[in-house]
mmCIF file of C-alpha atoms in Angstrom:
data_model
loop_
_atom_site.group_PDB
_atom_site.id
_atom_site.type_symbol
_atom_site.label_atom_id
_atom_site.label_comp_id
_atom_site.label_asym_id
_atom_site.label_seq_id
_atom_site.Cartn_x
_atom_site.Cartn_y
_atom_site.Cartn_z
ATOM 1 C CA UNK A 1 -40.917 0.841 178.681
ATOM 2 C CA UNK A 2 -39.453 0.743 175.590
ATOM 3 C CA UNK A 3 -36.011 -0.026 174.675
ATOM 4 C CA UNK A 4 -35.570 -0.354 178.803
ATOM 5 C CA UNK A 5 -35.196 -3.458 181.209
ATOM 6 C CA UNK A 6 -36.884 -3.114 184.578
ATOM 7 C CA UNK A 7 -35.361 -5.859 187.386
ATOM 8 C CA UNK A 8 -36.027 -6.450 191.118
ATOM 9 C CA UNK A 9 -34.024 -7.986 193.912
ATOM 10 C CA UNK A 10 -32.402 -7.844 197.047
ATOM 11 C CA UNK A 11 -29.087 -6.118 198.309
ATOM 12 C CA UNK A 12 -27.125 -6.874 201.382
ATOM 13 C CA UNK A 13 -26.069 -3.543 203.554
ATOM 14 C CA UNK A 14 -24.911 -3.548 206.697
ATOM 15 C CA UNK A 15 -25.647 -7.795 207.209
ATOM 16 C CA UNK A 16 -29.683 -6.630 206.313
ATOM 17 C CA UNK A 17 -31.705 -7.456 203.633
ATOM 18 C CA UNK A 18 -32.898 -4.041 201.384
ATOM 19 C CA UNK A 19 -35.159 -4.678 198.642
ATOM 20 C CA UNK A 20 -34.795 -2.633 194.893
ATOM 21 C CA UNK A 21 -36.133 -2.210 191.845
ATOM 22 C CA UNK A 22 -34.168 -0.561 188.830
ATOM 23 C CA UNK A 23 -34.458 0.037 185.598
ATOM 24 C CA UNK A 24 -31.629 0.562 182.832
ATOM 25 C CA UNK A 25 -31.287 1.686 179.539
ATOM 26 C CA UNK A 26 -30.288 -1.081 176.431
ATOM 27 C CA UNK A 27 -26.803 1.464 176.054
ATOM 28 C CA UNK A 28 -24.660 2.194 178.510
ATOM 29 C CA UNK A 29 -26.089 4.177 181.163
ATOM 30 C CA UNK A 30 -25.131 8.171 181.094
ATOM 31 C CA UNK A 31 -25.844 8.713 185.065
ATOM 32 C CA UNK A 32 -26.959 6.909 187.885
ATOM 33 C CA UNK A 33 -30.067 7.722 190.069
ATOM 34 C CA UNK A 34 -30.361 6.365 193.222
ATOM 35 C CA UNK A 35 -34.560 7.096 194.435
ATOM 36 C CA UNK A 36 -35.413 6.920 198.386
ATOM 37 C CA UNK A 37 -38.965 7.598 199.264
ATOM 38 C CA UNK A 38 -41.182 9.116 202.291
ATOM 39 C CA UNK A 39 -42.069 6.908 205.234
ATOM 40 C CA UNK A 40 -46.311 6.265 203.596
ATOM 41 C CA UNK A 41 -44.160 5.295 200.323
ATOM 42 C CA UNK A 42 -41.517 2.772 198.568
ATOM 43 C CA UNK A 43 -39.735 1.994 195.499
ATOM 44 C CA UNK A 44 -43.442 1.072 193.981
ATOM 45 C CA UNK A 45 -44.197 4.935 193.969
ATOM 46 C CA UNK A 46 -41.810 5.402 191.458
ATOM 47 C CA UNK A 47 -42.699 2.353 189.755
ATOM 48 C CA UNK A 48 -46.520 3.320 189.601
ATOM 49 C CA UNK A 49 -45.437 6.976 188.867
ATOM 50 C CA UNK A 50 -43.266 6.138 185.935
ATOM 51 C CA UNK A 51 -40.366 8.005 186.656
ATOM 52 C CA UNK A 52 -38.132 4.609 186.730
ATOM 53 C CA UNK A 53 -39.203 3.965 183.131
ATOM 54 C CA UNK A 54 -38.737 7.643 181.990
ATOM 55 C CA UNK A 55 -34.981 8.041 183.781
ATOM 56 C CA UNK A 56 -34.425 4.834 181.986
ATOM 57 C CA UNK A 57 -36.216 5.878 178.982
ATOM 58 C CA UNK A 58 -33.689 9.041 178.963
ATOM 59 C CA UNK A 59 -30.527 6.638 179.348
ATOM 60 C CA UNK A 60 -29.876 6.809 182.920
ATOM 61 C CA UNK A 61 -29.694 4.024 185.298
ATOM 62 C CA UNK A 62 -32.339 4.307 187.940
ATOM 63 C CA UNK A 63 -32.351 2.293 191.115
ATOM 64 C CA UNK A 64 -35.324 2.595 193.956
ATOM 65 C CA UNK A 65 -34.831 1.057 197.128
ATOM 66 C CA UNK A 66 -37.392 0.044 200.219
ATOM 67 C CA UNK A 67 -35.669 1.959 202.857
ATOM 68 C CA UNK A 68 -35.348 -0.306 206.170
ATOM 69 C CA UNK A 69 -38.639 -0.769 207.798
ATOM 70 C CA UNK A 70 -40.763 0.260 205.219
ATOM 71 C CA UNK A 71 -41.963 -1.470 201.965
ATOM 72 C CA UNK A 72 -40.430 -4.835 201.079
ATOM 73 C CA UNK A 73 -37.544 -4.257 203.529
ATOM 74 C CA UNK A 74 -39.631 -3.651 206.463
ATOM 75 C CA UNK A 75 -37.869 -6.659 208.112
ATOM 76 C CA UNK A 76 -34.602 -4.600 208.312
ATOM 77 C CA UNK A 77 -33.760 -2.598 211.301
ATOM 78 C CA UNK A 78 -33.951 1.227 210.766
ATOM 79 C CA UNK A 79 -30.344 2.357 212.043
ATOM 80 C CA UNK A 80 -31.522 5.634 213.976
ATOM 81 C CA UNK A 81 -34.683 6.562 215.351
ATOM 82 C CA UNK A 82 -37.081 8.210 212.937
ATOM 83 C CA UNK A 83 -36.873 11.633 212.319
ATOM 84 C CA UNK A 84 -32.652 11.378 213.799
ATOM 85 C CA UNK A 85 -29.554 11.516 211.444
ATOM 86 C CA UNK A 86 -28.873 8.061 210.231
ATOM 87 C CA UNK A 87 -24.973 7.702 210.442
ATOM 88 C CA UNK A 88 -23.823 8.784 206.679
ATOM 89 C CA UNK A 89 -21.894 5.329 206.017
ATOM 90 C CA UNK A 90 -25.726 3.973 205.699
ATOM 91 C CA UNK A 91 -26.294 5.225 201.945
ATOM 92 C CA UNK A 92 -22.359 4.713 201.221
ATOM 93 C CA UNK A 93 -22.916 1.206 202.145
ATOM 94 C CA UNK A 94 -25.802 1.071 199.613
ATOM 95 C CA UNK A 95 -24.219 3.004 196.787
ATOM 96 C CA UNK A 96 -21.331 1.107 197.145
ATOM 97 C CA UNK A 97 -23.077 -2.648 197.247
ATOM 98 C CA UNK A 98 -25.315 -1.672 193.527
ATOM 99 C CA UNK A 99 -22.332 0.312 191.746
ATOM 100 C CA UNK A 100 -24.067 3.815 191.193
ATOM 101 C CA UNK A 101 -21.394 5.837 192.490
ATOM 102 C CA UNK A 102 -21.339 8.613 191.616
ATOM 103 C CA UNK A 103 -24.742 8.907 192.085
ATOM 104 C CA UNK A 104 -27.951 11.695 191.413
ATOM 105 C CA UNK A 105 -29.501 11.104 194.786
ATOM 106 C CA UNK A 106 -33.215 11.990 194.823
ATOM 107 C CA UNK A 107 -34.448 12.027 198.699
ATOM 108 C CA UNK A 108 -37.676 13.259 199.125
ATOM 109 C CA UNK A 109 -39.573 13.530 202.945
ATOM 110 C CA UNK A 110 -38.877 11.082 205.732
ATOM 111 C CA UNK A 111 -35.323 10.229 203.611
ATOM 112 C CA UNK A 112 -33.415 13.344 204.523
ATOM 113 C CA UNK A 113 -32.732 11.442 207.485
ATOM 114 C CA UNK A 114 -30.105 9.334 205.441
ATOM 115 C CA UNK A 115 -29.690 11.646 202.455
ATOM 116 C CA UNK A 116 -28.421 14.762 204.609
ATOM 117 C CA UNK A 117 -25.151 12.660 206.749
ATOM 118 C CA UNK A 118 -24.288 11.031 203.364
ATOM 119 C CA UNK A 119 -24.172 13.967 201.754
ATOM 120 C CA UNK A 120 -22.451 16.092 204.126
ATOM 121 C CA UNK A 121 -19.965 13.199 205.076
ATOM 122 C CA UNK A 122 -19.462 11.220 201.352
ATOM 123 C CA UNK A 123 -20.197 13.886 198.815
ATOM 124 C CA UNK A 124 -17.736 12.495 196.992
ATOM 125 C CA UNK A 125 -19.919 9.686 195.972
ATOM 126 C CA UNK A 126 -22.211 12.233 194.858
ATOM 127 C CA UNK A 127 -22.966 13.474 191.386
ATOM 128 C CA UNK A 128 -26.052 15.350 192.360
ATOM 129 C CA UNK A 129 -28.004 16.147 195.052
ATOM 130 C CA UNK A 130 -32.378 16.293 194.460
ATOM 131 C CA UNK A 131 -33.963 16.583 198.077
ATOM 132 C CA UNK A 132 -37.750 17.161 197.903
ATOM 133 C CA UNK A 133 -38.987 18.742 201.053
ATOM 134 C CA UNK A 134 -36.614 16.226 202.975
ATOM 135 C CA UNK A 135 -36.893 16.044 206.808
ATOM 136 C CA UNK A 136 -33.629 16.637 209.592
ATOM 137 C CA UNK A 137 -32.595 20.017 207.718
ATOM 138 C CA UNK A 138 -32.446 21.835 210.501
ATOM 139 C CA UNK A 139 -30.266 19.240 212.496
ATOM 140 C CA UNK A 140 -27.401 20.509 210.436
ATOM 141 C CA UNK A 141 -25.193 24.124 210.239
ATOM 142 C CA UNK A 142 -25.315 26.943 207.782
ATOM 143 C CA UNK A 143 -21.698 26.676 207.824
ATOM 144 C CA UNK A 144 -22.180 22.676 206.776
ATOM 145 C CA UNK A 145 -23.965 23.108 203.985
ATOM 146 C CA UNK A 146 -22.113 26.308 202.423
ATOM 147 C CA UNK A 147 -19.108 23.685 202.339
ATOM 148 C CA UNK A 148 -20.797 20.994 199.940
ATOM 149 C CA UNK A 149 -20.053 21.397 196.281
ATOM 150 C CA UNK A 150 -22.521 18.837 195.410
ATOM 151 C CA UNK A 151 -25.016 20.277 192.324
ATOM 152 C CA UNK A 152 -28.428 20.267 193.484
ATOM 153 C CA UNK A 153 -31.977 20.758 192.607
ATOM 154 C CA UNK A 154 -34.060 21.804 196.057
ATOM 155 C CA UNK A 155 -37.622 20.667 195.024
ATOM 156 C CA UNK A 156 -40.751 21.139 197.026
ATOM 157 C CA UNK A 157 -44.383 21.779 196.454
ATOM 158 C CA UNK A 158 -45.790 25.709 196.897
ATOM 159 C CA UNK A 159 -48.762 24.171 199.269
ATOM 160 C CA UNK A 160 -46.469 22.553 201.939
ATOM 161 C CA UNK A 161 -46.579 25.108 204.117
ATOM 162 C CA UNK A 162 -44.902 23.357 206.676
ATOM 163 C CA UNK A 163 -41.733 20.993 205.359
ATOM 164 C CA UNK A 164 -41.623 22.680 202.041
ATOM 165 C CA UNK A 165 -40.207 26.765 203.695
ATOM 166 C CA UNK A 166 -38.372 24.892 206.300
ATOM 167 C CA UNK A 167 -36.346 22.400 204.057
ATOM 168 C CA UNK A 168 -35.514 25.529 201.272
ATOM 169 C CA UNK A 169 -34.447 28.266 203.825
ATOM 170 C CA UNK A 170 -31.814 25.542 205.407
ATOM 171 C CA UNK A 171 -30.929 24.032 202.009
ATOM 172 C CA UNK A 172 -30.874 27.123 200.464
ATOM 173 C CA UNK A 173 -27.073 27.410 202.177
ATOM 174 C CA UNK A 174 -25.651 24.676 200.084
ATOM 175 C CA UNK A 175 -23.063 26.674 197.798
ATOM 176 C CA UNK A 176 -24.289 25.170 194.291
ATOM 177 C CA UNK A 177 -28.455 24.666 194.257
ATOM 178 C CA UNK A 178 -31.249 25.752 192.214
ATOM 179 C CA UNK A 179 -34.742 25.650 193.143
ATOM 180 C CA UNK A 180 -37.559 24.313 191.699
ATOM 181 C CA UNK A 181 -41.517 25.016 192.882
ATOM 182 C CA UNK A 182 -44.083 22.828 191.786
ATOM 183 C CA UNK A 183 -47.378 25.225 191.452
ATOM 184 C CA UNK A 184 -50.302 23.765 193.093
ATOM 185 C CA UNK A 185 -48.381 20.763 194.934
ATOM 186 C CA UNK A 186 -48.581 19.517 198.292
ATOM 187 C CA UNK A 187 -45.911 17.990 200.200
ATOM 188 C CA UNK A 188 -45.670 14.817 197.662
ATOM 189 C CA UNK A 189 -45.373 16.745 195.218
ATOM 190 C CA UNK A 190 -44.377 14.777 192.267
ATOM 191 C CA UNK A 191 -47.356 12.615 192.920
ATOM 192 C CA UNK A 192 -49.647 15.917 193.101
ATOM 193 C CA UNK A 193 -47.585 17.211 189.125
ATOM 194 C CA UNK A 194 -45.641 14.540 188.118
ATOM 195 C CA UNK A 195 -45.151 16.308 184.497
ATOM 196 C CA UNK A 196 -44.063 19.023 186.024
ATOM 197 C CA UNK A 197 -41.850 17.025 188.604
ATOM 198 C CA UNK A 198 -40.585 14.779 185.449
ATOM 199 C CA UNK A 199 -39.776 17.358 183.573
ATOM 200 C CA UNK A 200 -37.917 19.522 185.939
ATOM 201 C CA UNK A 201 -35.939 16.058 187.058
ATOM 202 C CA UNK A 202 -34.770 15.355 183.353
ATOM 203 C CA UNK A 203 -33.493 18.828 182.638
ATOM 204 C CA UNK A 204 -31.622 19.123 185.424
ATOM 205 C CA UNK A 205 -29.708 15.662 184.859
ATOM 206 C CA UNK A 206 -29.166 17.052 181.297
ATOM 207 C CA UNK A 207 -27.107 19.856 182.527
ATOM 208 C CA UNK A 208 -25.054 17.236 184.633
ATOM 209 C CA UNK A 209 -23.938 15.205 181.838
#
């Protein structure tokens, strides 16, 4: 991690504890990624998988959190049921306590629960939008999504047969997306090709900037 300073703590949402990690670039940072993770993972995926060292190796600012009742915040109270719309002011509470608005917001799996009302509700605090096979797409309208402006990047492996066709054909409303298919990947897909998942990730920030 070259030329990049990787940092852990704690951050206070909602009057609950949420554990981070981040890593930022020596320079000034050119976006800010905000990382949520499935409900078998945490921030440590994308610690073990590199891709906080390689957003910060790129210049960007990239934050992980332990979503609440999982990893290191699994003492926090989840605020809906799983698998339920979280109320949107959730993620605008976290966005807003570490500074990263306007954030890229990468949400893959179990995180759509959070990722969807924020977006739909705050996309203002949005710079971009990268779900990966995210759950709770279909709790939401056609007519909701074709009214986001949001930029985003609908990722999901060609072998999850089940979240992967359900997540694109509702996401595939939202007015500004592009799509890309990891070959060969399951429904954790950047675990299954994370060059491929890197890769894709970086060039699509580049456009933003």
């Amino acid at each position: 991690m070259a030329g990049t300073l990787l940092t852990e703590g704690t951050v206070t949402v909602e009057g609950q504890s949420l554990f981070y990690r981040e890593a930022r670039p020596q320079q000034a940072p050119r976006l800010n990624v905000l990382l949520l993770h499935g409900i078998r993972f945490s921030s440590d995926t994308w610690l073990q998988l590199r891709t906080l060292a390689l957003l910060a190796d790129a210049g960007h600012r990239a934050v992980a959190i332990d979503l609440p009742g999982l990893g290191r915040s699994k003492d926090a109270a989840a605020p809906a049921p799983v698998g339920q719309p979280a109320p949107g002011s959730f993620l605008k509470a976290v966005v807003e306590a570490l500074g990263l608005a306007p954030a890229v917001l990468v949400s893959p799996s179990l995180s759509g629960m959070y990722s969807l009302p924020f977006l739909l509700q705050h996309g203002h605090l949005l710079k971009a939008y990268v779900p990966v096979a995210p759950i709770c797409t279909e709790k939401f309208e056609a007519e909701q999504y074709a009214r986001v402006e949001t930029p985003t990047l609908i990722v999901y492996g060609d072998q999850d047969a089940d979240l992967g066709q359900v997540s694109l054909n509702n996401l595939r409303h939202l007015a500004r997306h592009q799509v890309l298919v990891l070959q060969g990947a399951g429904h954790a897909c950047y675990l299954d090709k994370p060059e491929e998942w890197h890769r894709g990730l970086l060039a699509f920030l580049q456009q933003l900037e």
